[in-house]
C-alpha positions as YAML, in Angstrom:
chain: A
units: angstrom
residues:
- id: 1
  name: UNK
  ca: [0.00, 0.00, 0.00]
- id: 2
  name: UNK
  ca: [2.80, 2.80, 0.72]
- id: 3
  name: UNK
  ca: [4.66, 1.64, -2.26]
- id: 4
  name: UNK
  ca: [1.19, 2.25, -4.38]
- id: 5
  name: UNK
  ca: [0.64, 5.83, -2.53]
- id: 6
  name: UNK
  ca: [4.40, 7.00, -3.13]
- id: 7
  name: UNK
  ca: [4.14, 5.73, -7.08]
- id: 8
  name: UNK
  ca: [0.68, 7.81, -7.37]
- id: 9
  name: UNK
  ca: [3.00, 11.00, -5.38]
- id: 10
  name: UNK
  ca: [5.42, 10.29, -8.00]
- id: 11
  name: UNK
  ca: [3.30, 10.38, -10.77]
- id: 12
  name: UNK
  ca: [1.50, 13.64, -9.52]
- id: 13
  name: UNK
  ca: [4.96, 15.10, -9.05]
- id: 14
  name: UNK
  ca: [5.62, 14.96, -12.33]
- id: 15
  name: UNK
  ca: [2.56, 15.75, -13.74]
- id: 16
  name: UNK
  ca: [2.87, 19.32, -11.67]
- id: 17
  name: UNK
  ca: [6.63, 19.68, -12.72]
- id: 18
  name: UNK
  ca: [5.05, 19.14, -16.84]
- id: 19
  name: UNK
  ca: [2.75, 21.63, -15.75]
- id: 20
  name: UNK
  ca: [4.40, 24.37, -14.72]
- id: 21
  name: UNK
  ca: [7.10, 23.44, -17.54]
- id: 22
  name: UNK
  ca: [4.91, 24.56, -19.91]
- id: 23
  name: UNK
  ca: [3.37, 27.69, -18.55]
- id: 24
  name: UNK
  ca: [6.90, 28.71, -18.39]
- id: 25
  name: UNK
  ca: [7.64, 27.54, -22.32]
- id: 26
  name: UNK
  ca: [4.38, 28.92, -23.84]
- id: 27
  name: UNK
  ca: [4.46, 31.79, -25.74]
- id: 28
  name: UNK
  ca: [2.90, 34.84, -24.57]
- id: 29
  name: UNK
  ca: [-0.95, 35.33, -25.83]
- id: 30
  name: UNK
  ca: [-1.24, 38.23, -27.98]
- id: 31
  name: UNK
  ca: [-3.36, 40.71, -26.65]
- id: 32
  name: UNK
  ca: [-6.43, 42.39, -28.43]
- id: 33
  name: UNK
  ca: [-9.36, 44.77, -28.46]
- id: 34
  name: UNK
  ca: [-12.51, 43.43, -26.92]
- id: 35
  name: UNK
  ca: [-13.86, 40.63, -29.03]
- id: 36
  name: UNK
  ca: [-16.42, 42.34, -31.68]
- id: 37
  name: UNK
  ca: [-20.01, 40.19, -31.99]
- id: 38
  name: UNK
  ca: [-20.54, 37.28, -33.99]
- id: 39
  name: UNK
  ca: [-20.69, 37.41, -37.40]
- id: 40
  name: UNK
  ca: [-23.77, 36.00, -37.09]
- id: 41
  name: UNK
  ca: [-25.15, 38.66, -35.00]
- id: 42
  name: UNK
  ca: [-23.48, 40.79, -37.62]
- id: 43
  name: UNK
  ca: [-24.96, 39.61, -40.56]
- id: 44
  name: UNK
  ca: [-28.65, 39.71, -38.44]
- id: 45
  name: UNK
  ca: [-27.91, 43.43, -37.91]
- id: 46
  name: UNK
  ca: [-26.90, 44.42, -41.21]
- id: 47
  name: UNK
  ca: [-30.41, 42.49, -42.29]
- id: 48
  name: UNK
  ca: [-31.95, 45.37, -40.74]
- id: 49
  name: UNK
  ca: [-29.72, 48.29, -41.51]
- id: 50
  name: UNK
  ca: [-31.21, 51.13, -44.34]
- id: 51
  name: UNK
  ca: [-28.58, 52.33, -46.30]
- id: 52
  name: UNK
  ca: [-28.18, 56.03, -46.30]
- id: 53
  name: UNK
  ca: [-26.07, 57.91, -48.21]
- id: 54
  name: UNK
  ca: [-22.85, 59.43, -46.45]
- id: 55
  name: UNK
  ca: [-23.76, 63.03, -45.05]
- id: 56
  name: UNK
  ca: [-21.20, 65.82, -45.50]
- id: 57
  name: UNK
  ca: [-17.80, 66.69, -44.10]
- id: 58
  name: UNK
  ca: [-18.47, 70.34, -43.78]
- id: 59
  name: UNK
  ca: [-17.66, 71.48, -40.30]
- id: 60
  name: UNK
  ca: [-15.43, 68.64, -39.47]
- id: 61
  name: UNK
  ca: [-12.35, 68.76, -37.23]
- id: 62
  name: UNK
  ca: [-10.43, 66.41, -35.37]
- id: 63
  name: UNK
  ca: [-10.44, 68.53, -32.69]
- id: 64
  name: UNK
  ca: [-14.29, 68.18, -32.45]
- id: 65
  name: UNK
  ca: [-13.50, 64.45, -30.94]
- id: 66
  name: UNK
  ca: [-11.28, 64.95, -28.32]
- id: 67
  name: UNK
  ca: [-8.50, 62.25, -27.57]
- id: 68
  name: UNK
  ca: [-6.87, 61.06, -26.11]
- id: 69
  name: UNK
  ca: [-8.49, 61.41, -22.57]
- id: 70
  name: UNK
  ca: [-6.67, 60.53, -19.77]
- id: 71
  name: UNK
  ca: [-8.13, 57.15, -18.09]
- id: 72
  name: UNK
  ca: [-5.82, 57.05, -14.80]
- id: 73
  name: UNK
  ca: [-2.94, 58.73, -13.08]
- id: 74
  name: UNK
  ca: [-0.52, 59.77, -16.22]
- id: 75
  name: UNK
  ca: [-2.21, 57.16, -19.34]
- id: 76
  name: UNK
  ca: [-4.19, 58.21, -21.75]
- id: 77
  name: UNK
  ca: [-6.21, 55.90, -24.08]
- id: 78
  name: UNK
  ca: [-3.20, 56.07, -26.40]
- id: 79
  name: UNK
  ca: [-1.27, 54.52, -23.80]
- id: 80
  name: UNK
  ca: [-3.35, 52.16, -22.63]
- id: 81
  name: UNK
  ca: [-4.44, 50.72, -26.11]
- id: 82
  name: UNK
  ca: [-0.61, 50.04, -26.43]
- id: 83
  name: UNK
  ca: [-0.19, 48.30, -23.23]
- id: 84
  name: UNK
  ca: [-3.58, 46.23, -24.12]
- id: 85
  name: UNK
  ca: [-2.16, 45.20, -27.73]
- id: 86
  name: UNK
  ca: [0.86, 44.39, -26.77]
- id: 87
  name: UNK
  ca: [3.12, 41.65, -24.75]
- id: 88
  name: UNK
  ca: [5.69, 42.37, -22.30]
- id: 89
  name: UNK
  ca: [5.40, 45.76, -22.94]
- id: 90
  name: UNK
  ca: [7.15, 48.43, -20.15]
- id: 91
  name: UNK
  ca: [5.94, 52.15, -19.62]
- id: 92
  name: UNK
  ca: [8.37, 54.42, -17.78]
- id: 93
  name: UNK
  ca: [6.85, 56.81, -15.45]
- id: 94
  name: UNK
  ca: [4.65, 59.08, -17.72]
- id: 95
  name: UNK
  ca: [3.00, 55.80, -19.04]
- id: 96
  name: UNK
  ca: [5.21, 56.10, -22.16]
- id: 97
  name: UNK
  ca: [5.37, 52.48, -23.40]
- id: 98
  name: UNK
  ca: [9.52, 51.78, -23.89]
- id: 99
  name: UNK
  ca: [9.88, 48.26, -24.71]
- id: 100
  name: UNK
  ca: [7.70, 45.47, -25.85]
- id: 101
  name: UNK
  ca: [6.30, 44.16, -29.23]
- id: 102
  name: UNK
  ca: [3.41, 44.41, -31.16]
- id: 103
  name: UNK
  ca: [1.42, 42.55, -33.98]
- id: 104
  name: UNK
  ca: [0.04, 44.38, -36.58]
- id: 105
  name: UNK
  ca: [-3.31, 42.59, -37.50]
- id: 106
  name: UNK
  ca: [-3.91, 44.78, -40.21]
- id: 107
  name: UNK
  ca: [-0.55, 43.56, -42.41]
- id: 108
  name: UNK
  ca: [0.82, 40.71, -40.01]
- id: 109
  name: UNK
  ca: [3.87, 43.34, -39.31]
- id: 110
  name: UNK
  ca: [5.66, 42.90, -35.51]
- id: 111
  name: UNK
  ca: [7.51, 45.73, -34.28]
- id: 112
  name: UNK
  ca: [9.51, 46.55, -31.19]
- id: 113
  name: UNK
  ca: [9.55, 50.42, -30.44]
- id: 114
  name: UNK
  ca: [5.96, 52.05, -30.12]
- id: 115
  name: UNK
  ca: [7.07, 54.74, -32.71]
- id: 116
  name: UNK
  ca: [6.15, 52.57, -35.48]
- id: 117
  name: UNK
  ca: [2.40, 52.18, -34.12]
- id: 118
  name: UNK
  ca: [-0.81, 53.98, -34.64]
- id: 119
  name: UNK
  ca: [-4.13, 53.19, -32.64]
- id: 120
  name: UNK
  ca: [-6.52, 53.10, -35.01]
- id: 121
  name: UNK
  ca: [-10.06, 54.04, -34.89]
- id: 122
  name: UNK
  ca: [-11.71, 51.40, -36.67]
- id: 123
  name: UNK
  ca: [-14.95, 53.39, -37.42]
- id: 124
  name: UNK
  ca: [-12.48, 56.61, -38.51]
- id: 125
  name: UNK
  ca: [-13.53, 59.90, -36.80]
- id: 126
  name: UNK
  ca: [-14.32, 61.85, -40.25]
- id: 127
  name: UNK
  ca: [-16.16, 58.50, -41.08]
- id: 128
  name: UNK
  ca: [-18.44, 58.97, -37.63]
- id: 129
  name: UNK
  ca: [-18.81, 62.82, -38.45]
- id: 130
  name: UNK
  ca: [-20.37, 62.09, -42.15]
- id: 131
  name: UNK
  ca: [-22.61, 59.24, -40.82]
- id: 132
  name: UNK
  ca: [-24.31, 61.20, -37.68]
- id: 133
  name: UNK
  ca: [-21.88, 61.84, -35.20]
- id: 134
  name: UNK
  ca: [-22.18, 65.41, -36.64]
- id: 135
  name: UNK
  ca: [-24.88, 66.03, -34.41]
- id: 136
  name: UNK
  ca: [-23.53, 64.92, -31.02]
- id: 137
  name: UNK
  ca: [-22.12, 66.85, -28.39]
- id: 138
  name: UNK
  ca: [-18.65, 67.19, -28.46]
- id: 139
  name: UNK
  ca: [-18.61, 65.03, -24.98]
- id: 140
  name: UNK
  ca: [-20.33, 62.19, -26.58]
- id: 141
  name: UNK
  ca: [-17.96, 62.05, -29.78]
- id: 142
  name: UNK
  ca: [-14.95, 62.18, -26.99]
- id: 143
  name: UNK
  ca: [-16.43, 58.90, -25.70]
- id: 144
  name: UNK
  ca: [-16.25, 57.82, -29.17]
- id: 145
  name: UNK
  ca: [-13.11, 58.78, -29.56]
- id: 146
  name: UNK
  ca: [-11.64, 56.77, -26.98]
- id: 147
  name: UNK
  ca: [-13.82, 53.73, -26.72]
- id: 148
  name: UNK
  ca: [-11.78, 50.99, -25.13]
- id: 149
  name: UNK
  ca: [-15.26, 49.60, -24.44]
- id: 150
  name: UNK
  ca: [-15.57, 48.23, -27.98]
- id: 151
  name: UNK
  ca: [-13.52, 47.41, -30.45]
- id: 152
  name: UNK
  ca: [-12.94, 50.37, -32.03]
- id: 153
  name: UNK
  ca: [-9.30, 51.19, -31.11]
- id: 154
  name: UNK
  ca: [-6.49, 48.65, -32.27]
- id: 155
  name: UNK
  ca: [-2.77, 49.47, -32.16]
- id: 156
  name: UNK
  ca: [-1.49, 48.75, -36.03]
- id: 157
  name: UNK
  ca: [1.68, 49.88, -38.32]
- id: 158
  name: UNK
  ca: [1.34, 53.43, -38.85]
- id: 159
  name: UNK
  ca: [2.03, 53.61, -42.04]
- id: 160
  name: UNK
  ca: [-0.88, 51.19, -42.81]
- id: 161
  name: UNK
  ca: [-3.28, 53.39, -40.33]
- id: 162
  name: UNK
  ca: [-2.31, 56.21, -42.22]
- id: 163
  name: UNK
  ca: [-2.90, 54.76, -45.78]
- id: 164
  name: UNK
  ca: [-6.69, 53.62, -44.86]
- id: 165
  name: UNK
  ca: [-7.28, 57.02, -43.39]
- id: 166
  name: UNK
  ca: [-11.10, 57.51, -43.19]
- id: 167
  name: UNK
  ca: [-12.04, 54.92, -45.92]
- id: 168
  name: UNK
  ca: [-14.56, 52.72, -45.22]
- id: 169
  name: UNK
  ca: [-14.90, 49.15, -45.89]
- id: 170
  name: UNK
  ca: [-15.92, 49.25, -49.27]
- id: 171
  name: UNK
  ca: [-12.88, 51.41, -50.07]
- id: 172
  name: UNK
  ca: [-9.82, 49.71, -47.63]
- id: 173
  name: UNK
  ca: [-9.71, 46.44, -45.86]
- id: 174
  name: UNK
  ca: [-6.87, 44.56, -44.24]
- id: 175
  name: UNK
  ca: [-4.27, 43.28, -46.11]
- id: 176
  name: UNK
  ca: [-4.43, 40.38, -44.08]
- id: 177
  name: UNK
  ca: [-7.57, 38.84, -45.06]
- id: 178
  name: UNK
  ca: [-7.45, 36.23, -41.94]
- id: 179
  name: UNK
  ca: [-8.50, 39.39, -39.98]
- id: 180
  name: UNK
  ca: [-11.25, 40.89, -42.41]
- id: 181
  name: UNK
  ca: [-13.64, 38.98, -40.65]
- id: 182
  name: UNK
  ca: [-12.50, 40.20, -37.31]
- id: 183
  name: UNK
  ca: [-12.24, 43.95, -39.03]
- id: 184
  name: UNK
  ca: [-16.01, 43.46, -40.38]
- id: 185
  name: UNK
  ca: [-17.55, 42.33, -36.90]
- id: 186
  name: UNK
  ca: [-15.80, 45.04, -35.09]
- id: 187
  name: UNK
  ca: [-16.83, 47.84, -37.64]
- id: 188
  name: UNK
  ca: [-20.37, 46.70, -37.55]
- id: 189
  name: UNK
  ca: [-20.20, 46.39, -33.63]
- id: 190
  name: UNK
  ca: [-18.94, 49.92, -33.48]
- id: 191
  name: UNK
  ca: [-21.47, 51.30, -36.04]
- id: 192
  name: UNK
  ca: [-24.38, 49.60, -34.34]
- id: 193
  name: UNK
  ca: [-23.43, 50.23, -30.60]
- id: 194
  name: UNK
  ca: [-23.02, 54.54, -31.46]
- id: 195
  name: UNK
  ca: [-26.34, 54.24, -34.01]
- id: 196
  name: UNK
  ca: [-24.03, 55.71, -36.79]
- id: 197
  name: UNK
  ca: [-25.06, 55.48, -40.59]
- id: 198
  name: UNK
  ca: [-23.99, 52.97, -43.49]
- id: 199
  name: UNK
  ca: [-24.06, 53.70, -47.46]
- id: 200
  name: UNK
  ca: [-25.21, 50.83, -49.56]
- id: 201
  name: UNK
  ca: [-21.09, 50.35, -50.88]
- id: 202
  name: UNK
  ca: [-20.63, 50.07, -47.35]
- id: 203
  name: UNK
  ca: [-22.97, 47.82, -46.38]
- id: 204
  name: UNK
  ca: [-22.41, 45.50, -49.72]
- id: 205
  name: UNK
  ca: [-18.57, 45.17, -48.76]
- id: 206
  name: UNK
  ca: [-19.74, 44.23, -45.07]
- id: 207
  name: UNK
  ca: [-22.29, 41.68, -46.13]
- id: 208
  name: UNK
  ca: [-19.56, 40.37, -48.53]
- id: 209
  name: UNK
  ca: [-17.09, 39.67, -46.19]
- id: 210
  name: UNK
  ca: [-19.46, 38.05, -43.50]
- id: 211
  name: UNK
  ca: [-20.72, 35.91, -45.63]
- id: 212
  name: UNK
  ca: [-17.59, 34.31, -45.82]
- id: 213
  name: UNK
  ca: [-17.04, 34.28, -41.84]
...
């Protein structure tokens, strides 16, 4: 009987030791925006949606949507968005992010210095302006601006943030395709949860890429 109870010690021994070898070995998860709905629920949505055409950009300024806010002690949603999208990343006393890494879901890009990043806003600010936001208060399109709520802010390559500027998704999608479905769910998430407006190019490129989800 003791020889059977210090075999079974044994064996739980080593399961432990396996264990905690590979917590130690496995690679770091990569971090990410709030998961967007299903594409399911996305698809249902857009079922219901009325196109409308895109209003007008007269009046609009960046400076209208106000980011990025400070959410606590020195960060702002800048600096948080970079801490939440990356791994092992370090932020010196001003919340300045100074070492880490970062994949680009947008162009499957990994970069070390947080220079080479832009958080994007998935639904782009102009984008919100022309499809109703032109009517909020400028405190309501400051939430907008720095919803870590939904998934509407996503650290990328700059250079790629920059090139999609405020295109929608009939216009620019990932070069990655294995995250257009991601990018679709989020921008209909986004567009549903603020009640913003869709064109029917819009729409059709969203429906298009769902149906493939």
């Amino acid at each position: 009987m003791p020889s059977f109870y210090a075999r079974r010690i044994g064996v739980l021994a080593s399961v432990a030791a396996l264990a905690v070898t590979a917590l130690i070995t496995a690679p770091a998860a990569q971090a990410a925006p709030p998961t967007p709905i299903s594409a399911a629920a996305a698809r249902s949505y857009l079922a219901t949606v009325t196109p409308k055409a895109e209003g007008s950009s007269s009046g609009y300024s960046r400076d209208l949507f106000p980011h990025w806010s400070t959410v606590s002690g020195s960060c702002n949603t800048r600096e948080t968005a970079l801490k939440r999208d990356g791994v092992n990343v370090v932020q010196d006393s001003s919340c300045a992010a100074v070492s880490g890494s970062w994949y680009s879901e947008y162009d499957g890009a990994t970069w070390y210095a947080a220079s080479d990043l832009d958080i994007d806003h998935v639904v782009a600010l102009s984008e919100a302006w022309r499809s109703g936001a032109s009517s909020w208060t400028t405190s309501k399109r400051q939430q907008f601006a720095n919803d870590l709520t939904r998934p509407q802010l996503i650290a990328v390559t700059d250079n790629v943030n920059q090139a999609k500027g405020d295109l929608d998704p009939a216009e620019w999608l990932p070069s990655r395709t294995a995250y257009r479905c991601t990018y679709a769910r989020s921008w209909v998430h986004v567009k549903q949860y603020w009640g913003l407006s869709m064109d029917s190019a819009e729409k059709s490129a969203l429906q298009s890429v769902l149906n493939g989800c």
